[in-house]
Amino acid sequence: MTTATSRAKTPASTSAPSVPTDSSAAVTAAAAPALTTLGLLTVLIGAALPMIDFFIVNVALPTIDRDLHAGPAMLEMVVGGYGVAYAVLLVLGGRLGDMIGRRRLFLWGTVAFGVTSVACGLAPDAWTLVAARVAQGAASALMLPQVLATIQATTSGQRRGKALSMYSGTAGVASAVGQVLGGVLVSIDLAGTGWRSIFLVNAPVAVVALLLAVRTVPETRSAHPTRVDGPGTALLSLTLVSLLLPLTEGRAAGWPVWSWALLAVFPFAAAAFIVVERRAERAGRTPLVPPSLLRVRSMRSGLSMLVPFSLGWGGFMFVVAVALQDGLRLGPMAAGLALLPLCVTFFIGTLIGPRLVGRLGRRAVTAGALVQATGLIALLATFCWGWDGLGAVGPAPALAVLGLGQGLLLPLTIRIVLSEVPVAQAGVGGGVLVTTQQSFMALGVATLGTLFLSLAPSMGMRDALSVTLAAQLVAVAVTVALSLRLPRTVG
C-alpha cells in the first residue's frame, strides 16, 4: 500500500532470487521477520476498523439528527467528511510509513483512531462531530496503508496469497458488518450512550490492537526512502477535495457558489496532477502515483472494475440504510439486521472465490458480477412490488444473492490488481488501489445519495429508491463488461 512495500526484496523463504530494487528499495528479508498468524490478525483488525467506521454511522444518522438537530447538510458531512479525509491522505500515509517505519505508523494511527473515536462519541454538537469525523478519517489514513505494506514486506509465496485474500475478505465483510453493528449498538443503548456507542466502542478495540501490534507486528521500512512528493500530494488532495466536497455537500447546502467553483477547479487540478507526475517520473524522481504503474495491464483493468463497483457499493449502503428507516419505518436494530444475509453470503463468497478462480480464471470474476446483478435486480423487484408491509425479512433473499456476488467479485478484483505489479512498485500499487476504492465509495455516497435524497420528496421513498438502484444496476452492467477485459489468468 505504500510506495516502498513494493520495493521490498523477495523474502529469503522463497525460492526466487532477490529482485533488483530501485532507489527506494525496502528492507531485505533478513531485516524483515516473517509475519506470524497473530500478527496478521492484528493488522487485519487495523484494516477492519476504518472500513467498519465508514459504514457504521449510516443507520445511526436519524438518531444523530434527532439528538444534535444536525439537518441534512450536517449529516452528509458526518459521512462525507470522514470519507474525503480518508481518501485524500491514504497515499501520503503510505509514503510516511516507508520513511519512518510501517509498524510505527500503524501504532500512531491506531492511537489516533482510538482518540478521535472517543472525540466523536463525546461530541456535544453537530459541528464538533463533523470535525472529529474528519480527524478520524485522517487517523484511518495513517493506519490502513501500513496493513498491505506489512503483508507485502513480511510474507511471500502461498502465505502472501492467503494473507491478501484474508485482507480482501476483511475489507468487504467489515463494510457490511459496520451497518449491522451500528444498528445493534444504537438499539441496545449501551449505558445510555445511544448513537455515541458506535464510536466509543472503538476505543477498547484500538487498545487491544495497539497492545497486540507492539508484540506481534515486525517493523519494516524502506532502506532508502524517497522524499514525500509535495507537489503531487498537494495536487491529488486538491483534485479529490474539489470533486468530493461539493458533490457531498452541494445539494444539502442548496448548491452555493463555492460548490460550483470547486467543481470548476476539479478538471484543472486533475490535469495538473497528471502532468506533474509524468514529469517527475521522466526526471527520475519517485512520484506519488507513478504513471508507468497504470500501464500494467492487471492494474489498469482491475482498477477500471473497482471504480464502478466501489461507487455502487458506497452509495448502496448509504441509500438502503436511509430507505429502511425513513421509508419502511424500521428501527436501527431492524435496519441493521436486515443486512445480515448480505454479510453472511459475502463472507461465503470470499471463501469460495479462491477455489473458483483456480478453475475459471477471470470468468470467476465475471460470474461474481453476474450474481451481483441478479441480486440487485431481485432487490429492485422486491422494493417495487412488495414495498407495503415488507419489513426487515422481505429483502433477505435478494440481499443474500447480492452479497454472494460481491463476495466473489471484490477479493478477486483486489488480487488481480496487484498480480502483475512489479515488486519495485507493489507498495504504491496497493496505495493506489485503496485510494481508488475509498475515493469512489465516498463518491458513491455523494452521487447516488444525492440522487436518492433529491427524488424522495417528490417521488416518495419507494420510487426514489427504485431509480437509484436502477442507476446502480447500470454501474454493475459496466462491471460485467469490464470483467471481460481482465487478464485470463489470476495470479
mmCIF file of N, CA, C and O in Angstrom, residues 415-460:
data_model
loop_
_atom_site.group_PDB
_atom_site.id
_atom_site.type_symbol
_atom_site.label_atom_id
_atom_site.label_comp_id
_atom_site.label_asym_id
_atom_site.label_seq_id
_atom_site.Cartn_x
_atom_site.Cartn_y
_atom_site.Cartn_z
ATOM 1 N N ARG A 415 -7.068 -8.946 -5.810
ATOM 2 C CA ARG A 415 -5.954 -9.856 -6.110
ATOM 3 C C ARG A 415 -5.428 -9.620 -7.529
ATOM 4 O O ARG A 415 -4.225 -9.622 -7.766
ATOM 5 N N ILE A 416 -6.337 -9.397 -8.470
ATOM 6 C CA ILE A 416 -5.939 -9.165 -9.856
ATOM 7 C C ILE A 416 -5.175 -7.857 -9.983
ATOM 8 O O ILE A 416 -4.160 -7.777 -10.689
ATOM 9 N N VAL A 417 -5.642 -6.816 -9.316
ATOM 10 C CA VAL A 417 -4.998 -5.505 -9.413
ATOM 11 C C VAL A 417 -3.513 -5.599 -9.071
ATOM 12 O O VAL A 417 -2.660 -5.002 -9.738
ATOM 13 N N LEU A 418 -3.177 -6.379 -8.051
ATOM 14 C CA LEU A 418 -1.797 -6.455 -7.583
ATOM 15 C C LEU A 418 -0.990 -7.573 -8.242
ATOM 16 O O LEU A 418 0.222 -7.661 -8.022
ATOM 17 N N SER A 419 -1.636 -8.421 -9.052
ATOM 18 C CA SER A 419 -0.985 -9.643 -9.509
ATOM 19 C C SER A 419 0.187 -9.403 -10.449
ATOM 20 O O SER A 419 1.147 -10.177 -10.439
ATOM 21 N N GLU A 420 0.150 -8.379 -11.290
ATOM 22 C CA GLU A 420 1.214 -8.147 -12.260
ATOM 23 C C GLU A 420 2.059 -6.917 -11.938
ATOM 24 O O GLU A 420 2.900 -6.525 -12.734
ATOM 25 N N VAL A 421 1.799 -6.304 -10.797
ATOM 26 C CA VAL A 421 2.570 -5.119 -10.426
ATOM 27 C C VAL A 421 4.000 -5.532 -10.093
ATOM 28 O O VAL A 421 4.210 -6.470 -9.327
ATOM 29 N N PRO A 422 5.007 -4.880 -10.672
ATOM 30 C CA PRO A 422 6.395 -5.236 -10.358
ATOM 31 C C PRO A 422 6.675 -5.133 -8.867
ATOM 32 O O PRO A 422 6.091 -4.304 -8.166
ATOM 33 N N VAL A 423 7.607 -5.950 -8.404
ATOM 34 C CA VAL A 423 7.955 -5.944 -6.987
ATOM 35 C C VAL A 423 8.357 -4.542 -6.538
ATOM 36 O O VAL A 423 7.998 -4.093 -5.451
ATOM 37 N N ALA A 424 9.055 -3.806 -7.409
ATOM 38 C CA ALA A 424 9.513 -2.473 -7.046
ATOM 39 C C ALA A 424 8.386 -1.468 -6.890
ATOM 40 O O ALA A 424 8.594 -0.375 -6.392
ATOM 41 N N GLN A 425 7.162 -1.833 -7.327
ATOM 42 C CA GLN A 425 6.045 -0.900 -7.239
ATOM 43 C C GLN A 425 4.831 -1.501 -6.543
ATOM 44 O O GLN A 425 3.752 -0.912 -6.569
ATOM 45 N N ALA A 426 5.002 -2.631 -5.865
ATOM 46 C CA ALA A 426 3.844 -3.296 -5.250
ATOM 47 C C ALA A 426 3.228 -2.458 -4.138
ATOM 48 O O ALA A 426 2.010 -2.420 -3.980
ATOM 49 N N GLY A 427 4.044 -1.753 -3.376
ATOM 50 C CA GLY A 427 3.512 -0.949 -2.287
ATOM 51 C C GLY A 427 2.680 0.220 -2.773
ATOM 52 O O GLY A 427 1.560 0.440 -2.329
ATOM 53 N N VAL A 428 3.236 0.981 -3.716
ATOM 54 C CA VAL A 428 2.475 2.105 -4.233
ATOM 55 C C VAL A 428 1.248 1.612 -4.991
ATOM 56 O O VAL A 428 0.207 2.262 -5.024
ATOM 57 N N GLY A 429 1.344 0.405 -5.575
ATOM 58 C CA GLY A 429 0.178 -0.182 -6.228
ATOM 59 C C GLY A 429 -0.946 -0.423 -5.245
ATOM 60 O O GLY A 429 -2.125 -0.144 -5.535
ATOM 61 N N GLY A 430 -0.599 -0.917 -4.051
ATOM 62 C CA GLY A 430 -1.618 -1.094 -3.016
ATOM 63 C C GLY A 430 -2.211 0.227 -2.578
ATOM 64 O O GLY A 430 -3.408 0.332 -2.325
ATOM 65 N N GLY A 431 -1.357 1.270 -2.510
ATOM 66 C CA GLY A 431 -1.861 2.581 -2.126
ATOM 67 C C GLY A 431 -2.835 3.143 -3.141
ATOM 68 O O GLY A 431 -3.879 3.694 -2.792
ATOM 69 N N VAL A 432 -2.507 2.989 -4.424
ATOM 70 C CA VAL A 432 -3.404 3.452 -5.481
ATOM 71 C C VAL A 432 -4.718 2.678 -5.440
ATOM 72 O O VAL A 432 -5.803 3.246 -5.608
ATOM 73 N N LEU A 433 -4.626 1.368 -5.185
ATOM 74 C CA LEU A 433 -5.833 0.536 -5.109
ATOM 75 C C LEU A 433 -6.775 1.028 -4.019
ATOM 76 O O LEU A 433 -7.970 1.258 -4.254
ATOM 77 N N VAL A 434 -6.247 1.196 -2.811
ATOM 78 C CA VAL A 434 -7.105 1.564 -1.690
ATOM 79 C C VAL A 434 -7.618 2.996 -1.843
ATOM 80 O O VAL A 434 -8.771 3.293 -1.508
ATOM 81 N N THR A 435 -6.784 3.897 -2.371
ATOM 82 C CA THR A 435 -7.243 5.261 -2.593
ATOM 83 C C THR A 435 -8.381 5.289 -3.607
ATOM 84 O O THR A 435 -9.372 6.007 -3.437
ATOM 85 N N THR A 436 -8.249 4.504 -4.667
ATOM 86 C CA THR A 436 -9.322 4.408 -5.662
ATOM 87 C C THR A 436 -10.598 3.884 -5.026
ATOM 88 O O THR A 436 -11.690 4.431 -5.226
ATOM 89 N N GLN A 437 -10.456 2.823 -4.247
ATOM 90 C CA GLN A 437 -11.621 2.216 -3.604
ATOM 91 C C GLN A 437 -12.320 3.207 -2.678
ATOM 92 O O GLN A 437 -13.545 3.397 -2.751
ATOM 93 N N GLN A 438 -11.565 3.864 -1.819
ATOM 94 C CA GLN A 438 -12.171 4.765 -0.848
ATOM 95 C C GLN A 438 -12.738 6.024 -1.508
ATOM 96 O O GLN A 438 -13.801 6.522 -1.124
ATOM 97 N N SER A 439 -12.025 6.542 -2.508
ATOM 98 C CA SER A 439 -12.498 7.747 -3.188
ATOM 99 C C SER A 439 -13.834 7.507 -3.865
ATOM 100 O O SER A 439 -14.760 8.334 -3.771
ATOM 101 N N PHE A 440 -13.962 6.381 -4.525
ATOM 102 C CA PHE A 440 -15.204 6.128 -5.262
ATOM 103 C C PHE A 440 -16.324 5.642 -4.352
ATOM 104 O O PHE A 440 -17.500 5.809 -4.681
ATOM 105 N N MET A 441 -15.979 5.065 -3.201
ATOM 106 C CA MET A 441 -17.031 4.801 -2.221
ATOM 107 C C MET A 441 -17.608 6.110 -1.709
ATOM 108 O O MET A 441 -18.831 6.265 -1.583
ATOM 109 N N ALA A 442 -16.720 7.077 -1.410
ATOM 110 C CA ALA A 442 -17.193 8.393 -0.982
ATOM 111 C C ALA A 442 -17.975 9.080 -2.101
ATOM 112 O O ALA A 442 -19.000 9.730 -1.859
ATOM 113 N N LEU A 443 -17.514 8.920 -3.338
ATOM 114 C CA LEU A 443 -18.225 9.498 -4.475
ATOM 115 C C LEU A 443 -19.587 8.837 -4.658
ATOM 116 O O LEU A 443 -20.559 9.497 -5.043
ATOM 117 N N GLY A 444 -19.675 7.532 -4.359
ATOM 118 C CA GLY A 444 -20.958 6.837 -4.441
ATOM 119 C C GLY A 444 -21.967 7.381 -3.448
ATOM 120 O O GLY A 444 -23.150 7.564 -3.783
ATOM 121 N N VAL A 445 -21.504 7.652 -2.225
ATOM 122 C CA VAL A 445 -22.389 8.263 -1.230
ATOM 123 C C VAL A 445 -22.854 9.629 -1.734
ATOM 124 O O VAL A 445 -24.033 9.990 -1.607
ATOM 125 N N ALA A 446 -21.931 10.385 -2.342
ATOM 126 C CA ALA A 446 -22.274 11.731 -2.807
ATOM 127 C C ALA A 446 -23.238 11.705 -3.983
ATOM 128 O O ALA A 446 -24.231 12.445 -4.007
ATOM 129 N N THR A 447 -22.982 10.840 -4.970
ATOM 130 C CA THR A 447 -23.785 10.866 -6.191
ATOM 131 C C THR A 447 -25.101 10.105 -6.042
ATOM 132 O O THR A 447 -26.187 10.660 -6.249
ATOM 133 N N LEU A 448 -25.017 8.828 -5.678
ATOM 134 C CA LEU A 448 -26.252 8.056 -5.522
ATOM 135 C C LEU A 448 -27.066 8.575 -4.337
ATOM 136 O O LEU A 448 -28.308 8.587 -4.382
ATOM 137 N N GLY A 449 -26.362 9.002 -3.285
ATOM 138 C CA GLY A 449 -27.075 9.575 -2.146
ATOM 139 C C GLY A 449 -27.797 10.853 -2.519
ATOM 140 O O GLY A 449 -28.956 11.075 -2.134
ATOM 141 N N THR A 450 -27.138 11.708 -3.293
ATOM 142 C CA THR A 450 -27.771 12.948 -3.746
ATOM 143 C C THR A 450 -28.959 12.660 -4.654
ATOM 144 O O THR A 450 -30.019 13.299 -4.539
ATOM 145 N N LEU A 451 -28.803 11.710 -5.563
ATOM 146 C CA LEU A 451 -29.913 11.329 -6.444
ATOM 147 C C LEU A 451 -31.119 10.871 -5.638
ATOM 148 O O LEU A 451 -32.252 11.332 -5.855
ATOM 149 N N PHE A 452 -30.887 9.983 -4.681
ATOM 150 C CA PHE A 452 -31.971 9.443 -3.873
ATOM 151 C C PHE A 452 -32.649 10.527 -3.032
ATOM 152 O O PHE A 452 -33.879 10.656 -3.023
ATOM 153 N N LEU A 453 -31.846 11.327 -2.333
ATOM 154 C CA LEU A 453 -32.410 12.345 -1.449
ATOM 155 C C LEU A 453 -33.088 13.465 -2.229
ATOM 156 O O LEU A 453 -34.009 14.112 -1.712
ATOM 157 N N SER A 454 -32.655 13.705 -3.464
ATOM 158 C CA SER A 454 -33.296 14.725 -4.290
ATOM 159 C C SER A 454 -34.655 14.259 -4.813
ATOM 160 O O SER A 454 -35.589 15.062 -4.937
ATOM 161 N N LEU A 455 -34.764 12.973 -5.123
ATOM 162 C CA LEU A 455 -36.001 12.443 -5.693
ATOM 163 C C LEU A 455 -37.041 12.088 -4.634
ATOM 164 O O LEU A 455 -38.249 12.121 -4.915
ATOM 165 N N ALA A 456 -36.592 11.734 -3.437
ATOM 166 C CA ALA A 456 -37.518 11.232 -2.411
ATOM 167 C C ALA A 456 -38.661 12.190 -2.078
ATOM 168 O O ALA A 456 -39.809 11.755 -1.954
ATOM 169 N N PRO A 457 -38.432 13.511 -1.921
ATOM 170 C CA PRO A 457 -39.555 14.393 -1.564
ATOM 171 C C PRO A 457 -40.665 14.428 -2.602
ATOM 172 O O PRO A 457 -41.843 14.542 -2.252
ATOM 173 N N SER A 458 -40.326 14.340 -3.875
ATOM 174 C CA SER A 458 -41.355 14.429 -4.917
ATOM 175 C C SER A 458 -41.887 13.068 -5.349
ATOM 176 O O SER A 458 -43.074 12.928 -5.651
ATOM 177 N N MET A 459 -41.044 12.047 -5.358
ATOM 178 C CA MET A 459 -41.455 10.738 -5.861
ATOM 179 C C MET A 459 -41.875 9.772 -4.765
ATOM 180 O O MET A 459 -42.561 8.785 -5.040
ATOM 181 N N GLY A 460 -41.435 10.021 -3.547
ATOM 182 C CA GLY A 460 -41.647 9.065 -2.479
ATOM 183 C C GLY A 460 -40.456 8.137 -2.358
ATOM 184 O O GLY A 460 -39.676 7.957 -3.304
#
